[in-house]
GROMACS .gro file of C-alpha atoms in nm:
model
  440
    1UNK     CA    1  12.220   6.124   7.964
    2UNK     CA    2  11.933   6.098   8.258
    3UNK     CA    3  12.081   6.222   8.585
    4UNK     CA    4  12.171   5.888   8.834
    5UNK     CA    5  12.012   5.819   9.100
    6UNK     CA    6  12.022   5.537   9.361
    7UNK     CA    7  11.788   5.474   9.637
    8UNK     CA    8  11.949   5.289   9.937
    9UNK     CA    9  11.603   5.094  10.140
   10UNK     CA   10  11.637   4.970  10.478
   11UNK     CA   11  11.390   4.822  10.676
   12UNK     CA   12  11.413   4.992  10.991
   13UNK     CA   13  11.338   4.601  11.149
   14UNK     CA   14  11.660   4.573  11.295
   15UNK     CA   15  12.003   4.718  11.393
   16UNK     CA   16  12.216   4.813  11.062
   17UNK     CA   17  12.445   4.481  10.990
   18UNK     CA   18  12.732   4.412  10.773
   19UNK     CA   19  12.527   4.265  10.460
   20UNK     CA   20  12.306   4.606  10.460
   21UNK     CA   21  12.589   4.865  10.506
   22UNK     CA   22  12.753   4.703  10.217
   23UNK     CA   23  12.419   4.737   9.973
   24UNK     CA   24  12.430   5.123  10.132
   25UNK     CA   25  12.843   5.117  10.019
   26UNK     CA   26  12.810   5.036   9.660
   27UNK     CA   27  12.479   5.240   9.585
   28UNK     CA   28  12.655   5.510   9.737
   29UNK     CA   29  12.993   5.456   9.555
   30UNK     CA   30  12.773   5.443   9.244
   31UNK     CA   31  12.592   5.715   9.283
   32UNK     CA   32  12.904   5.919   9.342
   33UNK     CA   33  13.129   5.793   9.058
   34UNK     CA   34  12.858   5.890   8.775
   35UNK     CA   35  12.796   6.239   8.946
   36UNK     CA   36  12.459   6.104   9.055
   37UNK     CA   37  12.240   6.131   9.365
   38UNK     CA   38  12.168   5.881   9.652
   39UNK     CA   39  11.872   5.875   9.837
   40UNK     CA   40  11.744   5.688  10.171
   41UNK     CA   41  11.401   5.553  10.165
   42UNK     CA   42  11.288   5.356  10.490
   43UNK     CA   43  11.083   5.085  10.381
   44UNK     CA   44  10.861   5.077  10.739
   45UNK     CA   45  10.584   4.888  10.569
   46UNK     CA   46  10.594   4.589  10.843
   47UNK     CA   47  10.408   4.831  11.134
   48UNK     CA   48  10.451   4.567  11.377
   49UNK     CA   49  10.891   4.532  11.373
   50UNK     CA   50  10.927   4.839  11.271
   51UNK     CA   51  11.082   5.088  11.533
   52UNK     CA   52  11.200   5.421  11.556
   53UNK     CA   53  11.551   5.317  11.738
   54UNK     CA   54  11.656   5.112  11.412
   55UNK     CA   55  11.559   5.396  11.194
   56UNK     CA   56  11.777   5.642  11.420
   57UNK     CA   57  12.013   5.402  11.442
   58UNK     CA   58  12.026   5.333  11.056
   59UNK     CA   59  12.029   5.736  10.985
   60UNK     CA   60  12.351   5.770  11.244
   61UNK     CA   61  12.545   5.495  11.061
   62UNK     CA   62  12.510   5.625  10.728
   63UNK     CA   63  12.657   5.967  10.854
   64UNK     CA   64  12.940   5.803  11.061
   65UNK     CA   65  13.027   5.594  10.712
   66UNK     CA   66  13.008   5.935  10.534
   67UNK     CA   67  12.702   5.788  10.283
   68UNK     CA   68  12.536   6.141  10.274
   69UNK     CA   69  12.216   6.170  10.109
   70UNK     CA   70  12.017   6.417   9.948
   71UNK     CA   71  11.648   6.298   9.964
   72UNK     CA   72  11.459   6.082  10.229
   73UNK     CA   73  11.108   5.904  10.182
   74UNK     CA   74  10.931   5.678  10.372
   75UNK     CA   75  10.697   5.419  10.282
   76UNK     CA   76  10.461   5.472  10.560
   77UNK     CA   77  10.327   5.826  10.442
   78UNK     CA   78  10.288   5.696  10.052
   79UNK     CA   79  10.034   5.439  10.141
   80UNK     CA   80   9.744   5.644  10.007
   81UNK     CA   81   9.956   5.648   9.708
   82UNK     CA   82   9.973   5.256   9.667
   83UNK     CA   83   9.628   5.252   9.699
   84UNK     CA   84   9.575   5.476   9.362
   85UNK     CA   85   9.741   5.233   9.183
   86UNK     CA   86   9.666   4.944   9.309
   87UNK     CA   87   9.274   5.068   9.220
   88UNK     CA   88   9.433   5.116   8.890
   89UNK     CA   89   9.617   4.812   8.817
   90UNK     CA   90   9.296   4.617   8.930
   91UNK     CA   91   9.014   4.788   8.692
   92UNK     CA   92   9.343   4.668   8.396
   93UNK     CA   93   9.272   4.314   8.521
   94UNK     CA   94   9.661   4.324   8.636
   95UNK     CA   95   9.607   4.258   9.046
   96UNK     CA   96   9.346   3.976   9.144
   97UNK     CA   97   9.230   3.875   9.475
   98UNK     CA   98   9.288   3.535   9.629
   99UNK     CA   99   9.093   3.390   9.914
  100UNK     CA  100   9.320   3.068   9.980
  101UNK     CA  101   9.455   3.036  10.318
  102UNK     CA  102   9.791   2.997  10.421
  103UNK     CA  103   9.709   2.641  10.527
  104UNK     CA  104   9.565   2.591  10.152
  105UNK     CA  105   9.828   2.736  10.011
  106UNK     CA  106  10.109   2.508  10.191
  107UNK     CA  107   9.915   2.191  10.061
  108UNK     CA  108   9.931   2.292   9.740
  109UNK     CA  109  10.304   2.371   9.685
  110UNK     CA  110  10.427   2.030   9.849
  111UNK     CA  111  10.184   1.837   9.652
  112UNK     CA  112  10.337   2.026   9.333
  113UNK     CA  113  10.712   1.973   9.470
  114UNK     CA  114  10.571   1.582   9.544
  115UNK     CA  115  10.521   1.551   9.149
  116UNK     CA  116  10.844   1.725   9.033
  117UNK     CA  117  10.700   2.037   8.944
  118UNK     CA  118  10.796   2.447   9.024
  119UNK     CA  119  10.563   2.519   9.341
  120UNK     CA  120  10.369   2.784   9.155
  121UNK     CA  121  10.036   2.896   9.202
  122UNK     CA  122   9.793   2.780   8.967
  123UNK     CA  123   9.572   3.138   8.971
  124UNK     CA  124   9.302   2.886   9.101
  125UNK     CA  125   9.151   3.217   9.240
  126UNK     CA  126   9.103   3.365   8.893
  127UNK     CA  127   8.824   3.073   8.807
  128UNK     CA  128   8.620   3.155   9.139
  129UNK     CA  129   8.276   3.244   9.067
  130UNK     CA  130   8.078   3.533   9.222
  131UNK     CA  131   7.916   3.227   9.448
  132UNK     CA  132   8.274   3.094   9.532
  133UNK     CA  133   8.378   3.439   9.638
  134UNK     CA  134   8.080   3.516   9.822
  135UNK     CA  135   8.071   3.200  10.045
  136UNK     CA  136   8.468   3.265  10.133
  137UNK     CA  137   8.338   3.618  10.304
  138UNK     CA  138   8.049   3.464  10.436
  139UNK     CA  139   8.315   3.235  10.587
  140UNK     CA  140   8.520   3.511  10.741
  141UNK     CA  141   8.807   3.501  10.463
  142UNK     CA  142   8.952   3.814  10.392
  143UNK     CA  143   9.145   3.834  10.020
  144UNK     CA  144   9.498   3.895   9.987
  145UNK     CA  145   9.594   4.037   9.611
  146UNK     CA  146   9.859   3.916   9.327
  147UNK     CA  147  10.026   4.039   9.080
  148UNK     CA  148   9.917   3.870   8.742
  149UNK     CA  149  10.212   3.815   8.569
  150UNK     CA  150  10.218   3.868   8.144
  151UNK     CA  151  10.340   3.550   7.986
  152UNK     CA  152  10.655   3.590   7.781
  153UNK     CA  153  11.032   3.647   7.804
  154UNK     CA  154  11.195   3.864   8.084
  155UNK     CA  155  11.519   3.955   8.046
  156UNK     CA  156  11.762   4.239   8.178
  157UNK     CA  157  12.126   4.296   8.122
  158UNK     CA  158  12.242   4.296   8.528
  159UNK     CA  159  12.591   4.533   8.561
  160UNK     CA  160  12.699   4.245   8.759
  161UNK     CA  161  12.594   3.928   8.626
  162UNK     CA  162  12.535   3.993   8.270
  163UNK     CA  163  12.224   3.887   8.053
  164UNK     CA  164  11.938   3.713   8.281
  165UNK     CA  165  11.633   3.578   8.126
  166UNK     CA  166  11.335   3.432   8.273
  167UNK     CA  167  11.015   3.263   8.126
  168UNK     CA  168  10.757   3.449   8.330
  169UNK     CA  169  10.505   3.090   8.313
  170UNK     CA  170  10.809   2.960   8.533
  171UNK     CA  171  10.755   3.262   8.816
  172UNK     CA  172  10.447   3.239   9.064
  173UNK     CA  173  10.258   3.583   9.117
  174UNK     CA  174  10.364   3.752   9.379
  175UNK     CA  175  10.158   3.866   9.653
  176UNK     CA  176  10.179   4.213   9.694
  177UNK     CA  177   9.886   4.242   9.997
  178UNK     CA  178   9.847   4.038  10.279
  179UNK     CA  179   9.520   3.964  10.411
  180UNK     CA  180   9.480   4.231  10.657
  181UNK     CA  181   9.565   4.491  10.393
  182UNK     CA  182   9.904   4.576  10.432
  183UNK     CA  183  10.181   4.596  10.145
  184UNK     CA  184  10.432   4.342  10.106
  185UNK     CA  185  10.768   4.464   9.967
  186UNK     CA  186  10.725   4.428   9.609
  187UNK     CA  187  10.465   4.664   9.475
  188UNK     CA  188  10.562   4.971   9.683
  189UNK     CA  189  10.905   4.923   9.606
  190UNK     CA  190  10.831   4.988   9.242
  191UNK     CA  191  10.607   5.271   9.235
  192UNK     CA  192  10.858   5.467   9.487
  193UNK     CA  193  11.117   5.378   9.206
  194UNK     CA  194  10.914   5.492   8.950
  195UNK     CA  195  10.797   5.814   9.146
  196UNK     CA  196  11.128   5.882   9.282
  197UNK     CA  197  11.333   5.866   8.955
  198UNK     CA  198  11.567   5.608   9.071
  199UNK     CA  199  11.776   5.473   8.766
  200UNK     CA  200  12.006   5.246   8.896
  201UNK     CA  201  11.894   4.969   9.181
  202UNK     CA  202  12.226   4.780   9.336
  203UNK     CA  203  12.122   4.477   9.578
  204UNK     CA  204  12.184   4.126   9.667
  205UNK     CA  205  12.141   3.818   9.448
  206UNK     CA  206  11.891   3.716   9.622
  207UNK     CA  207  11.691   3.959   9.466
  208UNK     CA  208  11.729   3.853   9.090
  209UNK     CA  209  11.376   3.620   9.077
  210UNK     CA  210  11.215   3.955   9.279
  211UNK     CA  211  11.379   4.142   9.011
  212UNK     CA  212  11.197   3.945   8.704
  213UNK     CA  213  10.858   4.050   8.891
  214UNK     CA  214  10.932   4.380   8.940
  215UNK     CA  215  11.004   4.488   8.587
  216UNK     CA  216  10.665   4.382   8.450
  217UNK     CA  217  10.517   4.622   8.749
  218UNK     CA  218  10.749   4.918   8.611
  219UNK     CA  219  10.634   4.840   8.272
  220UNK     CA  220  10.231   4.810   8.421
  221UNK     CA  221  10.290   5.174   8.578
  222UNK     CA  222  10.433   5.281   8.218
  223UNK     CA  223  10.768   5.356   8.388
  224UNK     CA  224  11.132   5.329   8.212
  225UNK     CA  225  11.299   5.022   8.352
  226UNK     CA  226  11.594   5.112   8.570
  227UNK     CA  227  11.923   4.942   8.543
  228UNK     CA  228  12.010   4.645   8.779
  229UNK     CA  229  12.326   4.518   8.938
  230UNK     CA  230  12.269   4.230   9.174
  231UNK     CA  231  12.552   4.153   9.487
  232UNK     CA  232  12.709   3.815   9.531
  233UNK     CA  233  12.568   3.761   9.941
  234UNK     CA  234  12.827   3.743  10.153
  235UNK     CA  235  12.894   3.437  10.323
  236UNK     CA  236  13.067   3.361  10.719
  237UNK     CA  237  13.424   3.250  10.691
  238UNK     CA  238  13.319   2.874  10.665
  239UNK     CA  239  13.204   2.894  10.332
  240UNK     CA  240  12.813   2.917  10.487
  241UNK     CA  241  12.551   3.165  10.465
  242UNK     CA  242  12.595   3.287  10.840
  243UNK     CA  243  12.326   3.406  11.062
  244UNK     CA  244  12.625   3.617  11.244
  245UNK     CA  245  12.669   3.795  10.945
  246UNK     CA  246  12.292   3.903  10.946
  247UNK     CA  247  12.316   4.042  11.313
  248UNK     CA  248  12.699   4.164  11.293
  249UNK     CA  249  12.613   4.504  11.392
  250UNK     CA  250  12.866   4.869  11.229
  251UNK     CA  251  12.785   4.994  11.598
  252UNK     CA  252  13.015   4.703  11.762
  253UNK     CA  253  13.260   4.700  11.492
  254UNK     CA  254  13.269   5.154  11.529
  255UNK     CA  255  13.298   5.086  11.953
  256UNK     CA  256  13.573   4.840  11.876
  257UNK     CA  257  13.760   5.096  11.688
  258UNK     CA  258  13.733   4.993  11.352
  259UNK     CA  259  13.747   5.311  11.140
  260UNK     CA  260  13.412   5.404  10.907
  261UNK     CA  261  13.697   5.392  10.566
  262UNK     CA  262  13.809   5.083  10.650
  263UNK     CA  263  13.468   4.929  10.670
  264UNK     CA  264  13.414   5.109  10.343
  265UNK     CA  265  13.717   5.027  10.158
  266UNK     CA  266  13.695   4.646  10.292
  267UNK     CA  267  13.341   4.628  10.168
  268UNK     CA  268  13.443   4.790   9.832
  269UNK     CA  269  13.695   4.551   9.741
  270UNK     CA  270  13.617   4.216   9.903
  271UNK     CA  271  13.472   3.979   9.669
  272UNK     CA  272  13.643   4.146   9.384
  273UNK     CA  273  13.980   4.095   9.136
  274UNK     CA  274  14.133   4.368   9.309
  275UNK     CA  275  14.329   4.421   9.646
  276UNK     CA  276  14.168   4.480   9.977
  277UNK     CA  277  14.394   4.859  10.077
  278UNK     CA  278  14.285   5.133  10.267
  279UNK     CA  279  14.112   5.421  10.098
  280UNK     CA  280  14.127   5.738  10.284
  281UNK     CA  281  13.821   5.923  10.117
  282UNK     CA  282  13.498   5.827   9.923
  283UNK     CA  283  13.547   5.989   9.661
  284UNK     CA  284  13.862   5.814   9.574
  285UNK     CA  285  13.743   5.504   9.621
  286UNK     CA  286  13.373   5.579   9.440
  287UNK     CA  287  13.624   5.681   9.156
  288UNK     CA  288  13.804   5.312   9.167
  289UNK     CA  289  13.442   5.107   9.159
  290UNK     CA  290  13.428   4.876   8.824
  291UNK     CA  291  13.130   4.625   8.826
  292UNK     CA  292  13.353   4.434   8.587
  293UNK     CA  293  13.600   4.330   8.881
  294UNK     CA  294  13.339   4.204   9.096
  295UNK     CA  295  13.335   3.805   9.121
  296UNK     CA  296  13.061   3.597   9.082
  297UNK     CA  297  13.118   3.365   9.388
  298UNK     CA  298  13.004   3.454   9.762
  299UNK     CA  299  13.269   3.626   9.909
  300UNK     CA  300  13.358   3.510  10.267
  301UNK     CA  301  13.335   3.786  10.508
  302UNK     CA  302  13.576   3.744  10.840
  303UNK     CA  303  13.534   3.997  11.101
  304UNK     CA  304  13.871   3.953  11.227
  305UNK     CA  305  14.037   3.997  10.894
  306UNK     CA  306  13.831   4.310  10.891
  307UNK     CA  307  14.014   4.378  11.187
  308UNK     CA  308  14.324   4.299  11.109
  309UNK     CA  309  14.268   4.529  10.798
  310UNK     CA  310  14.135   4.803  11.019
  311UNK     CA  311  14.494   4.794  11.218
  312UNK     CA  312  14.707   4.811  10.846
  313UNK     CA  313  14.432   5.097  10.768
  314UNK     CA  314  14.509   5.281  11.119
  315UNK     CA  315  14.886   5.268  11.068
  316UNK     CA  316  14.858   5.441  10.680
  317UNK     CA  317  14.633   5.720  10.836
  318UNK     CA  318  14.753   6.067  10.762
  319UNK     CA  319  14.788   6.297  11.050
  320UNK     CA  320  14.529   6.487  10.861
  321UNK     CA  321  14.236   6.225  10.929
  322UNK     CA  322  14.235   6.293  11.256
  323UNK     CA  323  14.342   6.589  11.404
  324UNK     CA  324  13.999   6.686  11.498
  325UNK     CA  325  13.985   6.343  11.653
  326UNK     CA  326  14.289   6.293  11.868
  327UNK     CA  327  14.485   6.561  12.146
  328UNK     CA  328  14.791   6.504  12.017
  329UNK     CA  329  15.064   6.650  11.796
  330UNK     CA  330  15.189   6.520  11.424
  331UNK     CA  331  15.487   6.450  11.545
  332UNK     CA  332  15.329   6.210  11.824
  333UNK     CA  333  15.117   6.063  11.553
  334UNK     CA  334  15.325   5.967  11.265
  335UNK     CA  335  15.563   5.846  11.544
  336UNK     CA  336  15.362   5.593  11.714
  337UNK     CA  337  15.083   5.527  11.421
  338UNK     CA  338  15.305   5.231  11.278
  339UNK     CA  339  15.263   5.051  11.610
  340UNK     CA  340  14.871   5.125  11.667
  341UNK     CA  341  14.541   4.935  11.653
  342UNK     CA  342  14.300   5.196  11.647
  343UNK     CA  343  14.307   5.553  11.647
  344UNK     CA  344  14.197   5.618  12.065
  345UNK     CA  345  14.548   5.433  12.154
  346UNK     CA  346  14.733   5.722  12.006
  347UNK     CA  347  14.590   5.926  12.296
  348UNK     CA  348  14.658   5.656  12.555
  349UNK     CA  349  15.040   5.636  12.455
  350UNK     CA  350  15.028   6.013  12.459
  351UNK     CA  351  14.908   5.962  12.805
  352UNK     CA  352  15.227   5.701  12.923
  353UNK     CA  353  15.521   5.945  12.771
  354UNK     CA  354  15.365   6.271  12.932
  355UNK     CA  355  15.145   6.204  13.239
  356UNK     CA  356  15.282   6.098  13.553
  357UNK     CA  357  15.260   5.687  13.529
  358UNK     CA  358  15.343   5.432  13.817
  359UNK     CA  359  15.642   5.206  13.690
  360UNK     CA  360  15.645   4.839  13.706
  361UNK     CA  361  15.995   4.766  13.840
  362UNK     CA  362  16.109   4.412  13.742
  363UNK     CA  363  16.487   4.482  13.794
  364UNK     CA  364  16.569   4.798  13.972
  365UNK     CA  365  16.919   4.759  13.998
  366UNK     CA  366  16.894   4.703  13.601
  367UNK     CA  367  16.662   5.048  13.524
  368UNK     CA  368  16.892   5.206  13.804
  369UNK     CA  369  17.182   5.152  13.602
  370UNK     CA  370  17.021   5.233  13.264
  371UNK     CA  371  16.908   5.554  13.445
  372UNK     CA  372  17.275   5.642  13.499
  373UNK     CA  373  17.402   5.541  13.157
  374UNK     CA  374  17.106   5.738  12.957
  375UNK     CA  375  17.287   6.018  12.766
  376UNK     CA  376  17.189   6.409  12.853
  377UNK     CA  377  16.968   6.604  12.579
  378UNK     CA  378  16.954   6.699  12.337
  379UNK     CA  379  16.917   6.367  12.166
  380UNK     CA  380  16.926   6.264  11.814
  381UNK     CA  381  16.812   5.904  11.619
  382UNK     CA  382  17.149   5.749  11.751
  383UNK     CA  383  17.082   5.817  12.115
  384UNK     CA  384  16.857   5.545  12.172
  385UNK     CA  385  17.110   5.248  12.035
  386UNK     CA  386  17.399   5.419  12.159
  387UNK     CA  387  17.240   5.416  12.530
  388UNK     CA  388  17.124   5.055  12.486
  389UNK     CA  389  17.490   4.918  12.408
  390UNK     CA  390  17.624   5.099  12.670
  391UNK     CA  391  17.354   4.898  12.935
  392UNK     CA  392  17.437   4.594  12.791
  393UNK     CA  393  17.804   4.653  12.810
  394UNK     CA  394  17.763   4.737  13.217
  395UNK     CA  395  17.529   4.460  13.263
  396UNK     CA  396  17.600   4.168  13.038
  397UNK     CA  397  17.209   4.142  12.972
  398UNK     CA  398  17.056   4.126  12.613
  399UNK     CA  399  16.724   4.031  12.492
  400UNK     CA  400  16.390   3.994  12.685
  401UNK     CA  401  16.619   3.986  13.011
  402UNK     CA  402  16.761   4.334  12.943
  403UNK     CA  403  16.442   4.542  12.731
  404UNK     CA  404  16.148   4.418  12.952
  405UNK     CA  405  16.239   4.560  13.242
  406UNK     CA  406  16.312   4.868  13.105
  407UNK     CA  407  16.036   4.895  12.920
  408UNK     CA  408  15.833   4.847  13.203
  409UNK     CA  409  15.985   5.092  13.402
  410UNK     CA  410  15.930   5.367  13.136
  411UNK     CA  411  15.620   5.300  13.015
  412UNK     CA  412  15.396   5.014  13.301
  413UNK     CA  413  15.299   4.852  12.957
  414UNK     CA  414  15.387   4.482  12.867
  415UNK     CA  415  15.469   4.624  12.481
  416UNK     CA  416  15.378   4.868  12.256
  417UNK     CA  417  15.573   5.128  12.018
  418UNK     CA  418  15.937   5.097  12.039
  419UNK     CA  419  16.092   5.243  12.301
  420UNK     CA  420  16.334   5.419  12.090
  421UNK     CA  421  16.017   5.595  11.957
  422UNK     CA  422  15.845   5.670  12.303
  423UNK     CA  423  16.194   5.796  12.494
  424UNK     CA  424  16.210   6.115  12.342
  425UNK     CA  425  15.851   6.232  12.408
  426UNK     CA  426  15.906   6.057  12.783
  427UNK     CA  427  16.207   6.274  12.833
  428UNK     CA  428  16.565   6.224  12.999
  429UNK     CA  429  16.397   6.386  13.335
  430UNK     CA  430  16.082   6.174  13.355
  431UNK     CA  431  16.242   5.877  13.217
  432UNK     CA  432  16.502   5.876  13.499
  433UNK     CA  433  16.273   5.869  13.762
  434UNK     CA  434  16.055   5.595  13.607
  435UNK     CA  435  16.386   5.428  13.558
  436UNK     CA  436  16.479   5.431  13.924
  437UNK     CA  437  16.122   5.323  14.020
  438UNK     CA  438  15.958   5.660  14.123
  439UNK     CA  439  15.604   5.790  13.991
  440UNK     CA  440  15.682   6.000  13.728
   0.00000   0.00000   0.00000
């Protein structure tokens, strides 16, 4: 069997959002379930958008989400490269020049659309004469170069979508070289595929009619055709394609706390037969992807159900995920970790049991009372309970009237993890004097 291996191709235009992290997700998932490799390649053919803070930025997501990779390209040091076989491709009559403007060009497809037919370009350019071609320069035009297209049958069997078939006399060439010489996606894309080895390409749907293209160009270079699987796009929670979704940046969602395995997991699963639940390693989770479960419908992508998963995710968490991250104890952790958000408020309720906290006294003569009534250590999982009746008994209070106030006496926060949790980490000592209204 040839050795796997994925290629994962930003464009380092932009900040990494949620549609491109989840192309990076399932390439890498792939890559790593058939014992393959995955490579980056920054596609930084656009000079002008491209900038180097995107491609940090890209490079320091992929690490935080754990997508490792073992080779790196980029496309702006193959361009010499390109050129070879573009040379080539044009001496085998395979890449023509065109000398219609982008004014032309615009006339011609709405005059096709106006008559009910595919806006495809007619290869008008391939009739020019050396006359026709000569008065064009003479004019100032500069050429930009297709793709001639063989006629027949295209056809691929997609891991996704199953058998696709086009009719290549119903696909325009594409341009693959803009007028001032530079490379439009398509081409280079290719021949780093072909160069590279890459055997499996995962992307969005909206690729599939770039896809058709493409594997005449592998077969031009005399390359093996790699397998496709093309992504249902994600869509906002209305049901629309959502521009939020195309600027929803992994470095807000990672400052808000949402852990880099949620994001993965959530990514993983949504849009497919199975259950959205937290994954605690990649490997795990590469070892759980089927193509087979994956629907064919846009899946609607919610950030705060993301969030909300992120929360379900945080309270699973084995201590062992993030000792290195948080100063506290397992104990602490597995007691409080039902109640959390994100990881950072374990330390912050670490904070209110054993730092000295100012107490928000509601009812002192309440907490005073409680103070008296709490039961001397050692304490065991009755203590709590026990204490409680014995306030309510001396009081008459229940509910909100009688918990609130003491739970902002021992901990200055309007909720939280139980208090039956928290008081033995707070103490009998310090949660006296909170209890009676002192700084403790």
């Amino acid at each position: 069997m040839t050795n796997v291996k994925v290629r994962f191709a930003p464009s380092p235009t932009g900040w990494m959002h949620i549609g491109n992290t989840r192309t990076a997700v399932f390439n890498w998932l792939l890559a790593k379930k058939l014992g393959g490799e995955f490579m980056l390649r920054i596609d930084d053919t656009d000079v002008a958008r491209s900038k180097q803070e995107y491609e940090d930025a890209i490079r320091d997501i992929l690490t935080w989400l754990g997508l490792t990779w073992s080779e790196e390209a980029r496309q702006s040091a193959r361009i010499k490269r390109y050129d070879e076989v573009v040379a080539k491709l044009k001496q085998e009559g395979r890449i023509y020049a065109c000398y219609e403007t982008a004014e032309e060009l615009e006339v011609m497809r709405k005059k096709l659309m106006a008559q009910g037919r595919p806006p495809i370009y007619d290869r008008g350019a391939l009739k020019l004469s050396q006359e026709d071609i000569a008065r064009y320069e003479a004019e100032g035009r500069k050429p930009h170069y297709r793709f001639k297209l063989v006629e027949g049958t295209i056809e691929w069997n997609d891991l996704i979508r199953g058998k696709i078939s086009y009719d290549a006399s119903n696909l325009a060439d594409p341009v693959i070289i803009r007028e001032d010489g530079s490379y439009l996606y398509h081409l280079p894309s290719v021949i780093d595929d072909f160069d590279f080895g890459i055997t499996h390409i995962v992307r969005g749907e909206d690729h599939v009619t770039n896809t058709a293209s493409q594997i005449q160009m592998f077969e031009a270079l005399g390359g093996k055709v790699p397998e496709f699987a093309h992504l249902p796009l994600l869509t906002g929670k209305e049901g629309k394609l959502s521009k939020r979704l195309g600027s929803l940046g992994v470095r807000e969602l990672r400052a808000d706390g949402v852990e880099n395995m949620a994001i993965c997991s959530f990514l993983a699963k949504l849009g497919t037969s199975e259950a959205i639940e937290p994954y605690f390693d990649l490997q795990t989770l590469a070892n759980s992807l089927d193509f087979n479960k994956i629907g064919r419908s846009q899946p609607k992508f919610d950030e705060e159900e993301l969030k909300i998963f992120n929360h379900k995710f945080v309270r699973q968490l084995p201590f062992e995920k993030v000792a290195d991250r948080v100063n506290v104890a397992k104990d602490f952790w597995e007691a409080v970790k039902g109640n959390l958000n994100t990881v950072a408020e374990a330390e912050k309720w670490h904070k209110v049991c054993c730092e000295e906290i100012v107490p928000e006294t509601e009812d002192l003569e309440l907490t005073s009372m409680a103070a008296d009534l709490l039961p001397n250590e050692p304490w065991d999982n009755n203590t709590y309970q026990t204490w409680m009746n014995a306030v309510k008994e001396n009081t008459s209070k229940k509910g909100k009237e009688l918990f609130h106030p003491i739970r902002k006496a021992l901990t200055a926060q309007e909720n939280g993890p139980e208090l039956k949790v928290l008081l033995p980490f707070i103490g009998r000592s310090r949660a006296v004097n909170r209890l009676k209204g002192n700084k403790a």
